XYZ file of C-alpha atoms in Angstrom:
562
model
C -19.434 2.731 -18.221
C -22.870 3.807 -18.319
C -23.803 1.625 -21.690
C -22.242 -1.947 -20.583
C -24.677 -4.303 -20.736
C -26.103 -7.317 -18.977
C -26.334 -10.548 -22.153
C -28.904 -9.134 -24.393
C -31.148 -7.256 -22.393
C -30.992 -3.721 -20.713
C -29.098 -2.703 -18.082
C -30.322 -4.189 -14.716
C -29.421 -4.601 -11.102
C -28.702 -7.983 -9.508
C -30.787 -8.602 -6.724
C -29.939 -12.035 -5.022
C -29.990 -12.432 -1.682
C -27.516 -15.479 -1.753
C -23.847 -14.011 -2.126
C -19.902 -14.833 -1.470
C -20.383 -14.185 2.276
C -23.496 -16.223 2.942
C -22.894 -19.124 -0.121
C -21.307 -21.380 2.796
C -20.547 -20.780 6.712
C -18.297 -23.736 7.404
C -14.731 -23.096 8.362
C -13.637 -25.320 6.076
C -15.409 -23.791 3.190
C -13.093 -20.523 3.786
C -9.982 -22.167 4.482
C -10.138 -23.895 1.620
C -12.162 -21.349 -0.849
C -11.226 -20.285 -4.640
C -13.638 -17.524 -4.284
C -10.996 -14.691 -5.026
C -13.247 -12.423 -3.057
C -13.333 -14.686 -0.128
C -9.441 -15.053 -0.264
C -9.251 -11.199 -0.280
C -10.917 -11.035 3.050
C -8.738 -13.674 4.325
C -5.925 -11.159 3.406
C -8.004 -8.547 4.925
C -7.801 -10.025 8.335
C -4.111 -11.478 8.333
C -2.658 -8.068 6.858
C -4.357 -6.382 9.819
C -2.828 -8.591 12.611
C 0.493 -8.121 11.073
C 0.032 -4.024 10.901
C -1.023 -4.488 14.842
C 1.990 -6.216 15.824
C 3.858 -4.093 13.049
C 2.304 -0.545 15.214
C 2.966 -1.891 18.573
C 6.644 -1.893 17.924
C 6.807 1.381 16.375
C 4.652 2.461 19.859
C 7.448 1.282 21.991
C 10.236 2.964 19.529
C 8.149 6.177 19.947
C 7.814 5.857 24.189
C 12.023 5.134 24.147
C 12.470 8.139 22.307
C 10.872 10.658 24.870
C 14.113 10.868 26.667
C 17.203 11.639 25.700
C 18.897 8.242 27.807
C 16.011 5.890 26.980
C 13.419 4.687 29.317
C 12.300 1.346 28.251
C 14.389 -0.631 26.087
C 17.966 -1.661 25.962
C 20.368 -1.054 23.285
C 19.666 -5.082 21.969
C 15.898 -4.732 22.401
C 15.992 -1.836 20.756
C 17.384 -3.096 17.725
C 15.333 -5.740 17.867
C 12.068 -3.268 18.448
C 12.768 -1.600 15.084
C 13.407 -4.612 13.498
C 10.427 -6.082 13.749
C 8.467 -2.798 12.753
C 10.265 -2.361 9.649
C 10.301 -6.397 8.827
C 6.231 -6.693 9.940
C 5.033 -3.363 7.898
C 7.170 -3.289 4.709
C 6.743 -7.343 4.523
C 3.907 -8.465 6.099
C 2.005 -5.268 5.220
C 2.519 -1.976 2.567
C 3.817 -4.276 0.367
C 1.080 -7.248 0.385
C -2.046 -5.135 1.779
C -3.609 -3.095 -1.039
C -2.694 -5.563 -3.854
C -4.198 -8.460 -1.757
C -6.918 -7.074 -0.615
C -8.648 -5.186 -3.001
C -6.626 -6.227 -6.130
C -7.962 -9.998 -5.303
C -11.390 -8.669 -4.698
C -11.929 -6.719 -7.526
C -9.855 -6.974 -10.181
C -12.020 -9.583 -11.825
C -14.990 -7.802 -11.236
C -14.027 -4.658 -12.870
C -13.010 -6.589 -15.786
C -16.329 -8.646 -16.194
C -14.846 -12.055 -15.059
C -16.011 -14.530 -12.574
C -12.781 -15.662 -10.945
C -8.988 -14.862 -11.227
C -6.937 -16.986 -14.249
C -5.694 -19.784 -11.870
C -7.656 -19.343 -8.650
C -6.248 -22.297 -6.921
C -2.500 -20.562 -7.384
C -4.444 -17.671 -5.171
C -5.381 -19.426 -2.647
C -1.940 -21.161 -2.355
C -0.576 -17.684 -2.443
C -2.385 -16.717 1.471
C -1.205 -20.216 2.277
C 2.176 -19.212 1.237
C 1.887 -15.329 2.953
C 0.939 -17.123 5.766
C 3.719 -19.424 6.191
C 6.419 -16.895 5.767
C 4.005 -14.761 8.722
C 4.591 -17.578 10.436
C 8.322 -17.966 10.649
C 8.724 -14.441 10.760
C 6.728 -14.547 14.272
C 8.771 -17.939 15.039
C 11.794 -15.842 14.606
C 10.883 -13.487 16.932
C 9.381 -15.530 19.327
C 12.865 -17.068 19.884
C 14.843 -13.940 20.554
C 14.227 -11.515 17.810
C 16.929 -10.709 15.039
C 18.386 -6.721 15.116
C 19.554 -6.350 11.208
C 17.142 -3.534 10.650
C 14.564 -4.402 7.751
C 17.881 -4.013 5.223
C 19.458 -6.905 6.458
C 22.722 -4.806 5.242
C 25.668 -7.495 5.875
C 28.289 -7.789 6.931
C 25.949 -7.200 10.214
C 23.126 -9.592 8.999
C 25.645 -12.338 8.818
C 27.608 -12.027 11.686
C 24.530 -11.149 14.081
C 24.030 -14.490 16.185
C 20.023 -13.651 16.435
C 17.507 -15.978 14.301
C 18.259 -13.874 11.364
C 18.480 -17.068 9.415
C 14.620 -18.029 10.071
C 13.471 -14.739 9.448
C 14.950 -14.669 6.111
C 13.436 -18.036 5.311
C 9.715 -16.760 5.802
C 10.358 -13.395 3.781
C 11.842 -15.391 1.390
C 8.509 -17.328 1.283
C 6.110 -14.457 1.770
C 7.724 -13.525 -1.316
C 6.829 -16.063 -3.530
C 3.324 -15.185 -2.247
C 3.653 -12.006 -3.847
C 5.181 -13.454 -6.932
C 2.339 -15.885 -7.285
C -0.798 -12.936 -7.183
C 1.548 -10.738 -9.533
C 1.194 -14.133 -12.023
C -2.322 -14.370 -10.833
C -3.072 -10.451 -11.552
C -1.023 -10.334 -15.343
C -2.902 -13.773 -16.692
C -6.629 -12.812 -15.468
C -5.967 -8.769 -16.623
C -4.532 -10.317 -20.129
C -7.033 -13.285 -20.649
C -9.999 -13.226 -18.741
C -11.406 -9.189 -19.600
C -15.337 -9.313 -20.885
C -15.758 -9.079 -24.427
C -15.453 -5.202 -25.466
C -13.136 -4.673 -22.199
C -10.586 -3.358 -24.154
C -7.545 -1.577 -22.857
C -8.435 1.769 -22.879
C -11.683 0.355 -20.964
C -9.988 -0.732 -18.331
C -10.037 1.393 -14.905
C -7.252 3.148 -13.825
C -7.129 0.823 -10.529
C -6.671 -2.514 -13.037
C -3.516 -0.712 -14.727
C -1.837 0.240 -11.600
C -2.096 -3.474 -10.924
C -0.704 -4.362 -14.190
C 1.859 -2.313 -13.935
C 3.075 -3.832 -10.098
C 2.173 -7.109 -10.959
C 5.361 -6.595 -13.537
C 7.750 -5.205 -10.736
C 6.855 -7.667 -8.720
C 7.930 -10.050 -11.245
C 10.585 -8.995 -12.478
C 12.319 -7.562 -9.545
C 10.911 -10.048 -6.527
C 13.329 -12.905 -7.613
C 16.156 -10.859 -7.045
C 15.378 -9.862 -3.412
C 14.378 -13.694 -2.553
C 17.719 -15.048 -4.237
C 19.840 -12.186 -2.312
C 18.231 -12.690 1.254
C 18.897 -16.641 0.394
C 22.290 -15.876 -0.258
C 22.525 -14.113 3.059
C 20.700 -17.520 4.943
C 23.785 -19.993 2.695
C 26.553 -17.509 4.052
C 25.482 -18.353 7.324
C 24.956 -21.520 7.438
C 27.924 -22.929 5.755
C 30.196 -20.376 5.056
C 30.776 -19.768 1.968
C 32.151 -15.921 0.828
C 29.844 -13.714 -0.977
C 28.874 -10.949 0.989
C 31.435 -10.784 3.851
C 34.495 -9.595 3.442
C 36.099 -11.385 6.018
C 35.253 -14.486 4.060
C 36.000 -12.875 0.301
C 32.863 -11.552 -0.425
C 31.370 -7.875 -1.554
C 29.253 -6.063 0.921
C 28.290 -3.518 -1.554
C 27.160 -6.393 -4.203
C 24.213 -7.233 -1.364
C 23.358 -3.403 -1.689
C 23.101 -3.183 -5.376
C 21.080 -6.363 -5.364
C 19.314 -5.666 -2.169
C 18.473 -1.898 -3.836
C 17.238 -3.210 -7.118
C 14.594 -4.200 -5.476
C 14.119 -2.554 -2.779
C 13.450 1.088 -4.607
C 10.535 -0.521 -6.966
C 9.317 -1.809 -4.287
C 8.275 1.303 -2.969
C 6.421 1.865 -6.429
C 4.941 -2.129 -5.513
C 3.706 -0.375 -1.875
C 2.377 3.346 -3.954
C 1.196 2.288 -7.631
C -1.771 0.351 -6.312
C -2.478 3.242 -4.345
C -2.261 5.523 -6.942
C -4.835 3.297 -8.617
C -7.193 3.572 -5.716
C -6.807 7.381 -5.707
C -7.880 7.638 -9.610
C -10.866 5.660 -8.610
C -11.804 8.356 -5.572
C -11.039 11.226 -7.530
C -13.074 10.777 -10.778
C -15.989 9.164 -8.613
C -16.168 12.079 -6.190
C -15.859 14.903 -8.053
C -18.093 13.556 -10.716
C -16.145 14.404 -13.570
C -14.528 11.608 -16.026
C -10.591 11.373 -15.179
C -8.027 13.586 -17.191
C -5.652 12.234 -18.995
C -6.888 8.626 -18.519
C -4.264 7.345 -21.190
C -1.291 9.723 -19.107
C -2.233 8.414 -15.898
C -2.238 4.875 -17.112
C 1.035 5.715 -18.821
C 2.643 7.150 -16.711
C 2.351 3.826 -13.951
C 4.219 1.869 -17.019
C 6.714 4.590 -16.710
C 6.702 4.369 -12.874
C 7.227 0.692 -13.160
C 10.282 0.890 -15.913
C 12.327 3.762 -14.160
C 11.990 2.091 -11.001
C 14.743 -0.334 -11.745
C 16.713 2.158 -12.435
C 17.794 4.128 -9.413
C 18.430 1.923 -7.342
C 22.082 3.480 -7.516
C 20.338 6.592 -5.248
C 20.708 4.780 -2.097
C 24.152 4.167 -2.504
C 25.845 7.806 -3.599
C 28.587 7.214 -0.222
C 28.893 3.515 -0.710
C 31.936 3.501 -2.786
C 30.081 4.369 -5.520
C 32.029 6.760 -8.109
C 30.972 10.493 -8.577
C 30.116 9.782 -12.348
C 27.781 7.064 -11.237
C 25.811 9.281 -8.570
C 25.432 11.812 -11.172
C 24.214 9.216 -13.711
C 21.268 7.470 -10.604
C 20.727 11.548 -9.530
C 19.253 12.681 -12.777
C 17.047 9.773 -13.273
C 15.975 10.000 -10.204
C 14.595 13.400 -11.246
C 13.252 11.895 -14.131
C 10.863 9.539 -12.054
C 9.232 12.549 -10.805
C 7.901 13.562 -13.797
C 5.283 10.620 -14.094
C 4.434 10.919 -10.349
C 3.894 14.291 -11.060
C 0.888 13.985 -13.843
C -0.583 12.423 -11.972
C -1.030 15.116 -9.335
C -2.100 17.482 -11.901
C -4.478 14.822 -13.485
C -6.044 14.114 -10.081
C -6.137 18.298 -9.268
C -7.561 19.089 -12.608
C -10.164 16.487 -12.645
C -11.269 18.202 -9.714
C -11.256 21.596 -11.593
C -14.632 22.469 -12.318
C -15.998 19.448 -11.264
C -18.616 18.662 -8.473
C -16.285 17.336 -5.231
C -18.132 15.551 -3.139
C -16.018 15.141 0.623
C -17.191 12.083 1.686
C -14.503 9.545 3.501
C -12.936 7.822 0.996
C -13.025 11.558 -0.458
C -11.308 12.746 2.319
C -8.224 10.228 2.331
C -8.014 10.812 -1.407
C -7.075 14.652 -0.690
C -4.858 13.433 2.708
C -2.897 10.910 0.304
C -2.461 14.070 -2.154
C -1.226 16.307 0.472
C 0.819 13.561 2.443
C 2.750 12.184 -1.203
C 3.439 15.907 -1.727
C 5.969 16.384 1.116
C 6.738 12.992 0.594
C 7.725 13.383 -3.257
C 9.262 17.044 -2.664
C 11.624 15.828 0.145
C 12.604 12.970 -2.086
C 14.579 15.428 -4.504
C 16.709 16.149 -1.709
C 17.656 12.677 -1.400
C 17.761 12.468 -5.107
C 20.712 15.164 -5.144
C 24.287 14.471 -4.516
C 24.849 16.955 -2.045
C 22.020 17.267 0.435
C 22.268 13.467 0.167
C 25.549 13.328 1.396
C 24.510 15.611 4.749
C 21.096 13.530 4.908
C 21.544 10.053 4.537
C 21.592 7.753 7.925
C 19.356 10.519 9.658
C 15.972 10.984 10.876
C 15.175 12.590 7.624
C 15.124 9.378 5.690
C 12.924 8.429 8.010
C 10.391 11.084 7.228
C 11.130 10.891 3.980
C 10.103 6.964 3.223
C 6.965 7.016 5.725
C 5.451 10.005 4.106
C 6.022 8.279 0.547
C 5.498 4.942 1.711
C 3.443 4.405 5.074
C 1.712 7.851 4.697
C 0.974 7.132 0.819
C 0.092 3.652 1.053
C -2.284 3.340 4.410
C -4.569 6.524 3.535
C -4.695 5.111 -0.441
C -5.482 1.624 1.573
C -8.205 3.184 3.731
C -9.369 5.313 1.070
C -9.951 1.809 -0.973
C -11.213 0.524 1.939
C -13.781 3.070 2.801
C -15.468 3.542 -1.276
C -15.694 -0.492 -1.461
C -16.614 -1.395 1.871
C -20.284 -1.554 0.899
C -19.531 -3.597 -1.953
C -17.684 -6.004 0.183
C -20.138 -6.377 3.047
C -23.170 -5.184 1.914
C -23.895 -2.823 4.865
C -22.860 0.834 5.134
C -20.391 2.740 8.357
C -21.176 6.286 9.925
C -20.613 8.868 7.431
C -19.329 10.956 10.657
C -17.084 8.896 12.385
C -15.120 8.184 8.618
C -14.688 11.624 8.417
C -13.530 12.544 11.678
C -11.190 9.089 11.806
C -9.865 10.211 8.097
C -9.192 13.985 9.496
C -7.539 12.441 12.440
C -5.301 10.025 10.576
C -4.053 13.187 8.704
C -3.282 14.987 11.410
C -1.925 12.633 13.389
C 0.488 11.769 10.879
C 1.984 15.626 10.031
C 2.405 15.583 13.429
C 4.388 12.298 14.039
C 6.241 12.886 10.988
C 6.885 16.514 10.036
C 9.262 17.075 13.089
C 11.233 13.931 12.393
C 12.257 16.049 8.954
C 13.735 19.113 11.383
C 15.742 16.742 14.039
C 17.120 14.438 11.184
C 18.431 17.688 9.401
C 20.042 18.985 12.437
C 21.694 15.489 12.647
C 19.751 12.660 14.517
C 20.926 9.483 13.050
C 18.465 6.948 12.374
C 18.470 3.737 14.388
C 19.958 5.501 18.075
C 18.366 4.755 21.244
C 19.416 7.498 22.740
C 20.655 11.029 22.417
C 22.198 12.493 25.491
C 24.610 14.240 23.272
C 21.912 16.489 22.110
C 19.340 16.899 24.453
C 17.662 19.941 22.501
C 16.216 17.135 20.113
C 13.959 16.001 22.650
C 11.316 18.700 22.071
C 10.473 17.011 18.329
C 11.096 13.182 19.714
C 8.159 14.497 22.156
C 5.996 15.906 19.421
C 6.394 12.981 17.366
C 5.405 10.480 20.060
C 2.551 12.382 20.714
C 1.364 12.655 16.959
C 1.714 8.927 16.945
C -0.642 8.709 19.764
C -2.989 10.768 17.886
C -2.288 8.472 14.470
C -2.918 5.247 16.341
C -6.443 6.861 17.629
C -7.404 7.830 14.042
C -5.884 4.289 12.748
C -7.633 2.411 15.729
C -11.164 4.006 15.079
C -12.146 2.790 11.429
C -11.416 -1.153 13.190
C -14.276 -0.372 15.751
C -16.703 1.755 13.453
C -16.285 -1.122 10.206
C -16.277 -3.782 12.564
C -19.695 -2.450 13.977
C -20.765 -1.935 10.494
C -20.393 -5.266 9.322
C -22.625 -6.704 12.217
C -25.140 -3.637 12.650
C -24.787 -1.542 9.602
C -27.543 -0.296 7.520
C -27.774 -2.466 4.750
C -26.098 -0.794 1.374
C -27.852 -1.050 -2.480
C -25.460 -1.860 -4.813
C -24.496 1.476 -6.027
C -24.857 3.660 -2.782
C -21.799 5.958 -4.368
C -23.555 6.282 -7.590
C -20.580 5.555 -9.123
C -19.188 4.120 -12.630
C -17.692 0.547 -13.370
C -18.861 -3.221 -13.612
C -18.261 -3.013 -9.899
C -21.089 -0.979 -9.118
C -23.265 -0.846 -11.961
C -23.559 -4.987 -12.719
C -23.280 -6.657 -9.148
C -24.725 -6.996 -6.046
C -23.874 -5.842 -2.987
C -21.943 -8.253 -1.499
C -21.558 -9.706 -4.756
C -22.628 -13.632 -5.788
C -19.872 -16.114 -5.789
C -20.211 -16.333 -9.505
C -19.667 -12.264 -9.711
C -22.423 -11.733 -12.230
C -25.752 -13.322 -13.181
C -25.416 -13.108 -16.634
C -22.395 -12.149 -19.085
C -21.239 -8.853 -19.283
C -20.656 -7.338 -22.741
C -18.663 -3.938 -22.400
C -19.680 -1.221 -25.056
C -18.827 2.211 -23.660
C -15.887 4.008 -22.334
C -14.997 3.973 -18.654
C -16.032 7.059 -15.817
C -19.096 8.380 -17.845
C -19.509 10.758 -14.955
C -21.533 14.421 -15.627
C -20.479 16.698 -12.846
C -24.118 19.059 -13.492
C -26.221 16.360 -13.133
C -24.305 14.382 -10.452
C -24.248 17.686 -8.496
C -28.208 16.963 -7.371
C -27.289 14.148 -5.394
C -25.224 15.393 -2.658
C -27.681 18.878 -1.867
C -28.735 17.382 1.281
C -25.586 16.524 2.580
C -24.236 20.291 1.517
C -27.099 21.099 3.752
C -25.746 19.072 6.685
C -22.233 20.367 6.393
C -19.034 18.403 6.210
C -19.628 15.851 8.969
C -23.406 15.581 9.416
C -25.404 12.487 7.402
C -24.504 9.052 5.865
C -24.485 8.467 2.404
């Protein structure tokens, strides 16, 4: 975006020292901030507390599982354990963080605007996220609840934990979500710069578009189910239980509905991320910018339909599974441009493996497996032999925990200058990001083998088939690995943000109103002037671009900072 300009002179680089970070240091003045940048580190912190509670339940899951018998938890606490994992990281986390986060901080600042549509609707939004944190940690706090993340009924009804407050802060958390996805579509739609036209737009502001509309449309159905759920048990009435009249499998294809684009919710904003890492590291302008932005659309309007693939031995007829199996194989197709897009705008182009870089190619690798072990899921057959094991499990952290997290550190790696000003250790985010990617594989990939040969998800033990132990122990120790690579990039940013080297405001030399038309950190107001937009989006020359990383070359892959 090389010929945007600044009002009606040249191109120019803000300098002011005063910015969103420094403009007030009062307390008050973030708690009750409109600043959608401020409000995205708000999210920053709180989504990070969440994943830390979130990863010290899946810590104890992975110590229980060394032995065959158990050696920590009971079979209640257990339940509970991996309830709170799954409730704390799909909730409280890969659904909220990357959307939140980044899509708050820069959404309006890659379209040239100086706040989001209704900014006061944002901040009521953390308030809101918050809130439903809240009771979710209340619920817990006083005993726990042990439906699994599904809240499948008739066990979610009958269970006598604090299901019932739980429930009641997801059900606000996600009216949190519901009120950024408003937030997201009205800024994108009316607040772009003059000459921001669609095809303009970066590839990261159309993967937002597009979940802003799933979380729209498909949010309220979730929030009116798991309300349903909270009325059954409080006053009886029948519509889930059968005991009571109602249709367990009607809270599946309702639950589902959601529940499958919501794992395009968790991955398209990563996806946008990983367009913005690609084209800006390998120096080359994106290909097929109009089939990458189409195919999130598509992403977002097959999503809602296969929901039917989680239910192929829930009573569901043969004709039906076939119907949900082929379009399930359909979805693949626009996940699967983009992996060619991304590989081929690396073709010929002049790669650059600097962190964000690096989590960019560990995303590509780690939705690979994740995408290829889906069609096995997606078919009848293997389905049949797979569902209710350990490979589901593999299956959905790959896609989702995998896909999301190194798109989220990725993101959070390229803009960290922009959002503090100050740079990190070039080596330490490449070692952390090579880590992370190991780490995972190895937590992960044996989980595939045992839940093949059989091990159901959700068992505390398995003294039936003590040969499984040998992958329980290789997984627990890749997670011990994964939480070191996860754990470092909190103590090297952290350190940055205090002690870092102050950054320039382009120290990626990279394309977009971002970079080229804002400080780093950026002034509450975004821009000093108005922006008029006038070229096309990643103007990037890979022969030219080449000359800036020779010295690094010359320092190999984990010497230098940028």
């Amino acid at each position: 975006m090389s010929s945007t300009i600044v009002g009606q002179g040249a191109a120019e680089h803000p300098h002011s020292e005063k910015n969103y970070l420094n403009a007030d240091h009062t307390l008050k003045s973030w708690l009750l901030t409109v600043d959608h940048k401020r409000i995205g580190i708000l999210y920053l912190i709180s989504v990070t507390l969440f994943f830390f509670i979130g990863a010290v339940a899946a810590a104890m899951i992975r110590y229980e599982l060394t032995s065959p018998h158990g050696i920590l938890l009971s079979n209640e606490v257990y339940n509970k354990t991996f309830s709170a994992h799954g409730i704390y990281m799909v909730f409280q986390f890969l659904v909220v963080a990357i959307p939140a986060v980044l899509g708050n901080f820069l959404i309006p600042i890659m379209i040239g605007a100086r706040d989001m549509a209704f900014p006061r609707l944002n901040l009521l939004s953390w308030y809101m996220f918050m809130t439903g944190g809240l009771l979710i940690t209340i619920s817990f706090l006083m005993g726990g609840v042990d439906a699994g993340w599904t809240f499948y009924v008739p066990l979610s009804t009958l269970s006598e934990t604090q299901i019932s407050t739980c429930l009641v802060g997801i059900f606000i958390t996600g009216f949190s979500s519901i009120f950024t996805a408003v937030n997201f579509v009205a800024t994108i739609h009316k607040m772009r710069a003059p000459g921001m036209t669609w095809y303009r737009l970066p590839l990261f502001i159309w993967s937002h578009y597009a979940t802003a509309i799933v979380v729209l449309l498909g949010t309220p159905v979730v929030a009116i189910t798991l309300f349903l759920v909270v009325v059954e048990r409080s006053f009886g009435f029948g519509i889930f239980s059968p005991e009571l009249g109602g249709d367990p499998v009607l809270f599946q294809h309702l639950f589902w509905f959601y529940s499958h684009p919501a794992v395009y919710i968790m991955i398209l904003p990563a996806f946008g991320i990983i367009s913005e890492l690609i084209t800006c590291f390998s120096r080359r302008p994106i290909f097929g910018y109009r089939f990458i932005a189409y195919s999130s659309l598509a992403i977002a309007f097959l999503g809602f339909l296969v929901w039917g693939h989680h239910m192929f031995i829930s009573s569901q007829s043969a004709f039906q599974g076939i119907v949900f199996s082929i379009i399930t194989w359909i979805l693949a197709i626009p996940s699967a441009i983009k992996i060619f897009n991304w590989a081929t705008t690396m073709y010929k182009g002049s790669v650059h493996f600097s962190t964000p870089m690096m989590y960019a190619l560990g995303f590509m690798g780690l939705f690979l497996i994740g995408g290829l072990t889906g069609l096995y899921l997606a078919s009848l057959d293997t389905d049949i032999h797979l569902t209710g094991t350990y490979f589901i499990v593999a299956h959905f952290h790959y896609v989702m925990v995998g896909g999301t997290i190194l798109g989220y550190l990725g993101g959070i790696h390229f803009w960290f200058p922009k959002m503090f000003g100050r740079t990190y250790s070039e080596f330490w985010g490449r070692l952390s990001a090579m880590i992370v990617f190991v780490g995972f594989n190895l937590t992960f990939f044996p989980q595939f083998m045992v839940g093949y040969l059989g091990m159901p998800r959700r068992y505390h033990n398995y003294y039936f088939a003590p040969e499984w132990q040998v992958y329980h122990i290789l997984s627990t120790a890749g997670s011990t690995v994964l939480g070191l690579g996860f754990l470092m990039p909190v103590i090297y940013l952290t350190y940055a943000i205090f002690k870092g080297k102050k950054a320039g405001p382009n120290p990626w030399g990279a394309k977009g109103l971002e970079w080229e038309y804002t400080a780093s950190p950026p002034i509450t107001e975004n821009f000093e002037k108005p922006i008029l937009v006038t070229d096309n989006v990643y103007d990037y020359n890979p022969e030219e671009d080449s000359k800036m990383y020779e010295a690094e070359h010359e320092q190999g892959m984990l010497g230098g900072t940028y």
